[in-house]
Amino acid sequence: MSVTSHRPTGFHPLSVPLLIGGMVAIALGVFGRVHAPTGFAVGPAGFSAALPMKAWLTTGAFVLAAVQVISALSMWGKLGISIPPAVHRWSGRLAFLLTIPVAFHCLYALGLQYDVPRVLAHSLLGCFFYGLFTAKMLVLPKRGTPGWTLPVIGGLAFTALVGLWLTSSFWFFTTIGFKV
């Protein structure tokens, strides 16, 4: 009798990372809604105020996310040029780090708001982004996941970040102006 190893394929290896990512997104939304906003959180560290800090850090994350897409396409052989995988890893790490003070300020100082459609979209996209990011980090070391997994989750995370940038930084720059 021969014993064959069972290698998981299909959707099964994704279920736990997606469930945990979904729980992260929901937990952030619930915390943002039930937490009493303080109106202040992170010191602007070199910026004139919190809003310019958030607009510029989100813009930096947005630019690095574009580097993520280009380097991912290169790694998958879709560009015909070779970009070292380290560029993809480090641009992702830096983009994520730039979002931390922004997310902290949004959650702690402002909470999840739903009175203004732009702000509601921004709040929901923020929760969605961190849920996707969590799922992507949990899927990375897994074997047996479908080949479309990382491109789809990464593409959704990029799309969420674009939406976050449009509903925050773009709004800030076109409404308030380019302030530091």
Backbone as CSV, one residue per row, in Angstrom:
resi,resn,N_x,N_y,N_z,CA_x,CA_y,CA_z,C_x,C_y,C_z
1,MET,0.851,-1.172,0.000,0.000,0.000,0.000,0.890,1.226,0.000
2,SER,0.700,2.072,-0.974,1.520,3.285,-1.035,0.772,4.451,-0.408
3,VAL,1.547,5.264,0.226,0.976,6.436,0.869,1.334,7.639,0.015
4,THR,0.341,8.366,-0.427,0.593,9.592,-1.192,0.298,10.777,-0.305
5,SER,1.155,11.742,-0.397,0.928,12.944,0.421,-0.178,13.778,-0.200
6,HIS,-0.974,14.309,0.635,-2.064,15.169,0.179,-1.586,16.608,0.167
7,ARG,-1.557,17.176,-0.994,-1.152,18.568,-1.127,-2.404,19.405,-1.374
8,PRO,-2.684,20.363,-0.496,-3.909,21.143,-0.660,-3.843,22.008,-1.922
9,THR,-4.923,22.027,-2.632,-5.031,22.905,-3.795,-6.391,23.564,-3.765
10,GLY,-6.544,24.577,-4.563,-7.823,25.250,-4.649,-7.992,26.305,-3.570
11,PHE,-9.221,26.483,-3.182,-9.573,27.567,-2.276,-9.246,27.257,-0.820
12,HIS,-9.159,25.994,-0.463,-8.962,25.607,0.943,-7.779,26.307,1.626
13,PRO,-6.583,26.375,1.008,-5.466,27.041,1.696,-5.696,28.541,1.913
14,LEU,-6.658,29.106,1.204,-6.940,30.545,1.344,-7.942,30.847,2.442
15,SER,-8.668,29.846,2.884,-9.782,30.101,3.795,-9.346,30.749,5.105
16,VAL,-8.300,30.260,5.735,-7.873,30.829,7.019,-7.301,32.241,6.833
17,PRO,-6.385,32.466,5.875,-5.893,33.839,5.697,-7.008,34.834,5.355
18,LEU,-7.953,34.427,4.508,-9.048,35.339,4.164,-9.972,35.573,5.353
19,LEU,-10.207,34.550,6.137,-11.030,34.702,7.338,-10.364,35.646,8.330
20,ILE,-9.072,35.468,8.563,-8.349,36.348,9.488,-8.313,37.769,8.941
21,GLY,-8.052,37.922,7.630,-8.069,39.264,7.025,-9.426,39.929,7.172
22,GLY,-10.488,39.146,6.974,-11.840,39.684,7.157,-12.094,40.113,8.589
23,MET,-11.590,39.314,9.526,-11.755,39.664,10.942,-10.977,40.931,11.284
24,VAL,-9.804,41.101,10.703,-9.029,42.336,10.931,-9.813,43.533,10.409
25,ALA,-10.340,43.420,9.193,-11.109,44.535,8.611,-12.319,44.874,9.482
26,ILE,-13.038,43.861,9.923,-14.219,44.090,10.762,-13.818,44.671,12.117
27,ALA,-12.761,44.137,12.718,-12.314,44.641,14.022,-11.921,46.113,13.928
28,LEU,-11.216,46.492,12.868,-10.845,47.903,12.703,-12.083,48.772,12.552
29,GLY,-13.043,48.304,11.758,-14.277,49.068,11.579,-15.057,49.210,12.873
30,VAL,-15.176,48.121,13.607,-15.912,48.165,14.882,-15.189,49.089,15.858
31,PHE,-13.855,48.929,15.973,-13.104,49.811,16.875,-13.278,51.272,16.469
32,GLY,-13.147,51.540,15.167,-13.289,52.916,14.685,-14.663,53.499,14.965
33,ARG,-15.673,52.638,15.002,-17.027,53.123,15.230,-17.348,53.280,16.719
34,VAL,-16.907,52.347,17.565,-17.281,52.409,18.981,-16.314,53.264,19.807
35,HIS,-15.098,53.445,19.309,-14.105,54.263,20.014,-14.518,55.733,19.936
36,ALA,-14.464,56.423,21.055,-14.767,57.857,21.058,-13.565,58.610,20.488
37,PRO,-13.721,59.243,19.309,-12.597,59.956,18.699,-12.061,61.048,19.616
38,THR,-10.738,61.168,19.656,-10.093,62.150,20.524,-9.905,63.501,19.846
39,GLY,-9.913,63.509,18.513,-9.657,64.757,17.790,-8.175,65.011,17.569
40,PHE,-7.326,64.282,18.249,-5.867,64.398,18.033,-5.234,63.036,18.306
41,ALA,-4.087,62.797,17.681,-3.420,61.508,17.915,-1.924,61.634,17.700
42,VAL,-1.508,61.649,16.468,-0.091,61.612,16.122,0.411,63.027,15.921
43,GLY,1.567,63.335,16.526,2.184,64.628,16.260,2.635,64.691,14.816
44,PRO,2.521,65.847,14.198,2.809,65.939,12.769,4.283,65.830,12.376
45,ALA,5.231,65.797,13.297,6.653,65.542,13.025,7.172,66.164,11.738
46,GLY,7.346,67.464,11.746,7.893,68.152,10.579,6.838,68.703,9.643
47,PHE,5.580,68.394,9.897,4.485,68.906,9.081,3.755,69.998,9.851
48,SER,3.056,70.851,9.128,2.354,71.961,9.775,1.139,71.491,10.576
49,ALA,0.563,70.363,10.203,-0.616,69.837,10.896,-0.792,68.367,10.516
50,ALA,-1.779,67.736,11.144,-2.014,66.313,10.909,-2.492,66.028,9.486
51,LEU,-3.383,66.862,8.934,-3.886,66.601,7.586,-2.788,66.621,6.521
52,PRO,-1.894,67.623,6.511,-0.802,67.547,5.531,0.086,66.316,5.734
53,MET,0.334,65.968,6.995,1.139,64.774,7.260,0.476,63.553,6.635
54,LYS,-0.816,63.382,6.874,-1.527,62.230,6.346,-1.555,62.249,4.825
55,ALA,-1.748,63.430,4.232,-1.803,63.529,2.767,-0.470,63.142,2.138
56,TRP,0.626,63.623,2.701,1.941,63.332,2.122,2.389,61.900,2.396
57,LEU,2.140,61.375,3.584,2.510,59.980,3.855,1.694,59.021,2.986
58,THR,0.410,59.325,2.806,-0.422,58.488,1.935,0.045,58.591,0.490
59,THR,0.473,59.772,0.071,1.012,59.925,-1.281,2.290,59.104,-1.446
60,GLY,3.137,59.116,-0.425,4.339,58.282,-0.472,3.992,56.808,-0.580
61,ALA,3.016,56.358,0.192,2.580,54.956,0.135,1.991,54.645,-1.241
62,PHE,1.265,55.591,-1.809,0.671,55.428,-3.131,1.757,55.256,-4.196
63,VAL,2.787,56.072,-4.138,3.905,55.967,-5.100,4.614,54.626,-4.921
64,LEU,4.879,54.246,-3.681,5.526,52.962,-3.435,4.636,51.789,-3.855
65,ALA,3.329,51.948,-3.766,2.412,50.902,-4.234,2.511,50.756,-5.754
66,ALA,2.716,51.861,-6.444,2.930,51.782,-7.899,4.221,51.013,-8.194
67,VAL,5.262,51.247,-7.381,6.510,50.482,-7.513,6.222,49.004,-7.260
68,GLN,5.344,48.717,-6.308,4.956,47.339,-6.026,4.350,46.673,-7.268
69,VAL,3.449,47.360,-7.929,2.795,46.793,-9.113,3.824,46.551,-10.218
70,ILE,4.667,47.546,-10.467,5.672,47.408,-11.531,6.654,46.288,-11.207
71,SER,7.123,46.224,-9.977,8.080,45.168,-9.612,7.417,43.797,-9.610
72,ALA,6.141,43.713,-9.243,5.432,42.425,-9.294,5.292,41.967,-10.743
73,LEU,4.938,42.893,-11.624,4.841,42.536,-13.041,6.184,42.049,-13.571
74,SER,7.260,42.667,-13.126,8.597,42.235,-13.525,8.900,40.836,-12.995
75,MET,8.577,40.588,-11.725,8.843,39.278,-11.129,8.051,38.180,-11.836
76,TRP,6.865,38.492,-12.331,6.027,37.522,-13.021,6.355,37.453,-14.513
77,GLY,7.416,38.193,-14.936,7.860,38.134,-16.320,6.954,38.832,-17.312
78,LYS,6.193,39.813,-16.865,5.233,40.493,-17.726,5.777,41.783,-18.349
79,LEU,6.965,42.223,-17.946,7.494,43.498,-18.450,8.669,43.348,-19.410
80,GLY,9.328,42.228,-19.374,10.508,42.052,-20.207,11.753,42.700,-19.631
81,ILE,11.638,43.219,-18.423,12.803,43.764,-17.716,12.893,43.061,-16.372
82,SER,14.081,43.077,-15.814,14.278,42.398,-14.539,14.489,43.425,-13.427
83,ILE,13.579,43.426,-12.490,13.704,44.261,-11.298,13.948,43.308,-10.135
84,PRO,14.982,43.546,-9.342,15.269,42.618,-8.239,14.076,42.472,-7.290
85,PRO,13.802,41.251,-6.843,12.692,41.032,-5.900,12.802,41.882,-4.638
86,ALA,14.026,42.249,-4.255,14.205,43.093,-3.069,13.495,44.439,-3.235
87,VAL,13.408,44.939,-4.464,12.700,46.204,-4.707,11.230,46.038,-4.344
88,HIS,10.659,44.900,-4.709,9.261,44.641,-4.391,9.064,44.535,-2.872
89,ARG,9.929,43.757,-2.238,9.791,43.576,-0.783,9.957,44.894,-0.033
90,TRP,10.990,45.667,-0.363,11.261,46.891,0.384,10.274,48.012,0.074
91,SER,9.813,48.096,-1.162,8.802,49.117,-1.466,7.512,48.805,-0.717
92,GLY,7.184,47.522,-0.580,5.995,47.135,0.184,6.139,47.426,1.659
93,ARG,7.309,47.099,2.194,7.548,47.372,3.620,7.468,48.864,3.911
94,LEU,8.111,49.658,3.067,8.101,51.112,3.283,6.704,51.695,3.101
95,ALA,5.980,51.218,2.101,4.606,51.702,1.885,3.759,51.399,3.113
96,PHE,3.870,50.179,3.622,3.100,49.806,4.809,3.482,50.685,6.001
97,LEU,4.786,50.900,6.206,5.232,51.737,7.321,4.694,53.165,7.216
98,LEU,4.608,53.681,5.995,4.064,55.036,5.823,2.587,55.104,6.184
99,THR,1.882,53.988,6.044,0.448,54.013,6.362,0.152,53.926,7.855
100,ILE,1.101,53.458,8.641,0.838,53.229,10.077,0.448,54.514,10.814
101,PRO,1.248,55.617,10.750,0.812,56.815,11.471,-0.494,57.387,10.931
102,VAL,-0.731,57.210,9.642,-1.975,57.705,9.037,-3.160,56.916,9.591
103,ALA,-3.050,55.598,9.560,-4.146,54.756,10.063,-4.371,54.981,11.552
104,PHE,-3.283,55.105,12.306,-3.417,55.342,13.736,-4.171,56.639,13.991
105,HIS,-3.784,57.692,13.274,-4.472,58.974,13.439,-5.935,58.856,13.049
106,CYS,-6.199,58.207,11.914,-7.585,58.080,11.464,-8.431,57.334,12.482
107,LEU,-7.933,56.214,12.976,-8.712,55.419,13.925,-8.846,56.091,15.282
108,TYR,-7.722,56.558,15.814,-7.715,57.082,17.173,-8.351,58.466,17.259
109,ALA,-7.984,59.347,16.330,-8.458,60.731,16.409,-9.827,60.932,15.770
110,LEU,-10.145,60.173,14.718,-11.362,60.439,13.955,-12.392,59.319,14.016
111,GLY,-11.942,58.094,14.111,-12.857,56.960,14.122,-13.458,56.701,12.757
112,LEU,-14.305,55.691,12.679,-14.998,55.384,11.432,-16.199,56.307,11.329
113,GLN,-16.199,57.130,10.305,-17.271,58.110,10.135,-18.111,57.753,8.921
114,TYR,-19.392,58.101,8.975,-20.286,57.747,7.872,-21.201,58.894,7.446
115,ASP,-20.993,60.093,7.980,-21.867,61.227,7.660,-21.633,61.791,6.263
116,VAL,-20.398,61.755,5.790,-20.031,62.291,4.476,-19.643,61.104,3.591
117,PRO,-20.229,60.964,2.401,-19.930,59.797,1.559,-18.436,59.582,1.291
118,ARG,-17.679,60.646,1.045,-16.245,60.509,0.794,-15.552,59.924,2.020
119,VAL,-15.915,60.395,3.189,-15.290,59.932,4.426,-15.711,58.494,4.737
120,LEU,-16.969,58.160,4.479,-17.426,56.780,4.659,-16.638,55.848,3.742
121,ALA,-16.519,56.215,2.472,-15.753,55.392,1.528,-14.310,55.242,2.007
122,HIS,-13.731,56.332,2.479,-12.356,56.306,2.963,-12.225,55.374,4.179
123,SER,-13.146,55.472,5.110,-13.116,54.624,6.305,-13.215,53.149,5.940
124,LEU,-14.152,52.826,5.060,-14.344,51.430,4.672,-13.151,50.907,3.868
125,LEU,-12.606,51.743,2.984,-11.425,51.338,2.216,-10.228,51.096,3.125
126,GLY,-10.081,51.894,4.172,-8.983,51.699,5.111,-9.083,50.351,5.811
127,CYS,-10.276,50.015,6.271,-10.483,48.711,6.918,-10.231,47.585,5.929
128,PHE,-10.737,47.731,4.715,-10.569,46.733,3.661,-9.086,46.548,3.331
129,PHE,-8.344,47.657,3.215,-6.921,47.584,2.888,-6.151,46.773,3.938
130,TYR,-6.357,47.071,5.209,-5.613,46.362,6.251,-6.035,44.901,6.353
131,GLY,-7.296,44.593,6.069,-7.723,43.206,6.006,-7.046,42.470,4.860
132,LEU,-6.987,43.110,3.690,-6.301,42.506,2.542,-4.816,42.342,2.802
133,PHE,-4.210,43.350,3.393,-2.781,43.270,3.678,-2.506,42.082,4.612
134,THR,-3.334,41.931,5.624,-3.185,40.810,6.550,-3.305,39.485,5.804
135,ALA,-4.327,39.371,4.970,-4.523,38.133,4.209,-3.332,37.869,3.289
136,LYS,-2.821,38.904,2.639,-1.682,38.724,1.727,-0.453,38.238,2.487
137,MET,-0.184,38.820,3.637,0.983,38.394,4.410,0.835,36.953,4.899
138,LEU,-0.395,36.532,5.180,-0.619,35.155,5.623,-0.584,34.158,4.466
139,VAL,-0.905,34.610,3.265,-0.897,33.738,2.090,0.519,33.549,1.553
140,LEU,1.378,34.551,1.703,2.720,34.487,1.114,3.478,33.195,1.421
141,PRO,3.530,32.738,2.660,4.318,31.523,2.910,3.579,30.225,2.578
142,LYS,2.312,30.307,2.201,1.521,29.092,1.967,1.842,28.487,0.604
143,ARG,1.893,27.184,0.586,2.060,26.435,-0.657,0.701,25.857,-1.034
144,GLY,0.532,25.608,-2.304,-0.712,24.989,-2.759,-1.830,25.964,-3.027
145,THR,-1.547,27.255,-2.962,-2.588,28.231,-3.274,-2.669,28.392,-4.795
146,PRO,-3.827,28.728,-5.298,-3.953,28.930,-6.746,-3.011,30.036,-7.224
147,GLY,-2.567,29.951,-8.468,-1.635,30.927,-9.022,-2.179,32.346,-9.066
148,TRP,-3.480,32.494,-9.058,-4.081,33.824,-9.129,-4.131,34.519,-7.769
149,THR,-3.824,33.811,-6.699,-4.014,34.335,-5.340,-3.287,35.648,-5.095
150,LEU,-1.962,35.640,-5.234,-1.202,36.861,-4.928,-1.527,38.010,-5.877
151,PRO,-1.634,37.762,-7.202,-2.007,38.883,-8.070,-3.370,39.487,-7.724
152,VAL,-4.328,38.645,-7.372,-5.666,39.161,-7.054,-5.650,39.922,-5.728
153,ILE,-5.077,39.316,-4.688,-5.047,39.995,-3.384,-4.189,41.255,-3.469
154,GLY,-3.022,41.164,-4.125,-2.178,42.350,-4.296,-2.869,43.425,-5.115
155,GLY,-3.567,43.022,-6.177,-4.304,43.992,-6.999,-5.426,44.664,-6.227
156,LEU,-6.114,43.891,-5.401,-7.176,44.477,-4.569,-6.596,45.437,-3.529
157,ALA,-5.458,45.059,-2.941,-4.808,45.954,-1.968,-4.372,47.243,-2.655
158,PHE,-3.807,47.129,-3.858,-3.414,48.324,-4.613,-4.637,49.185,-4.924
159,THR,-5.710,48.554,-5.363,-6.943,49.285,-5.681,-7.487,49.995,-4.439
160,ALA,-7.457,49.313,-3.296,-7.913,49.941,-2.057,-7.032,51.132,-1.706
161,LEU,-5.716,50.994,-1.894,-4.807,52.100,-1.593,-5.038,53.277,-2.542
162,VAL,-5.316,52.992,-3.814,-5.656,54.064,-4.755,-6.917,54.770,-4.280
163,GLY,-7.914,54.004,-3.872,-9.146,54.604,-3.349,-8.896,55.431,-2.107
164,LEU,-8.031,54.936,-1.231,-7.670,55.697,-0.031,-6.992,57.008,-0.408
165,TRP,-6.083,56.945,-1.386,-5.383,58.153,-1.815,-6.366,59.151,-2.433
166,LEU,-7.273,58.656,-3.273,-8.244,59.551,-3.917,-9.173,60.218,-2.899
167,THR,-9.579,59.461,-1.866,-10.526,60.001,-0.889,-9.844,60.778,0.234
168,SER,-8.523,60.851,0.190,-7.820,61.604,1.232,-6.835,62.599,0.625
169,SER,-5.711,62.129,0.144,-4.659,63.019,-0.353,-5.123,63.829,-1.554
170,PHE,-5.708,63.163,-2.545,-6.190,63.891,-3.724,-7.208,64.946,-3.313
171,TRP,-8.140,64.543,-2.430,-9.130,65.496,-1.928,-8.422,66.660,-1.229
172,PHE,-7.441,66.355,-0.376,-6.720,67.386,0.363,-6.010,68.346,-0.587
173,PHE,-5.259,67.803,-1.544,-4.488,68.646,-2.457,-5.389,69.493,-3.337
174,THR,-6.535,68.980,-3.753,-7.425,69.758,-4.633,-8.356,70.680,-3.860
175,THR,-8.571,70.430,-2.589,-9.471,71.258,-1.777,-8.701,72.259,-0.930
176,ILE,-7.669,71.792,-0.241,-6.896,72.624,0.674,-5.679,73.232,-0.008
177,GLY,-4.998,72.424,-0.806,-3.783,72.879,-1.500,-2.583,72.061,-1.066
178,PHE,-1.454,72.379,-1.653,-0.208,71.659,-1.363,0.486,72.314,-0.179
179,LYS,0.178,71.815,1.002,0.791,72.326,2.218,1.677,71.258,2.826
180,VAL,2.717,71.732,3.495,3.581,70.800,4.201,3.373,71.061,5.658
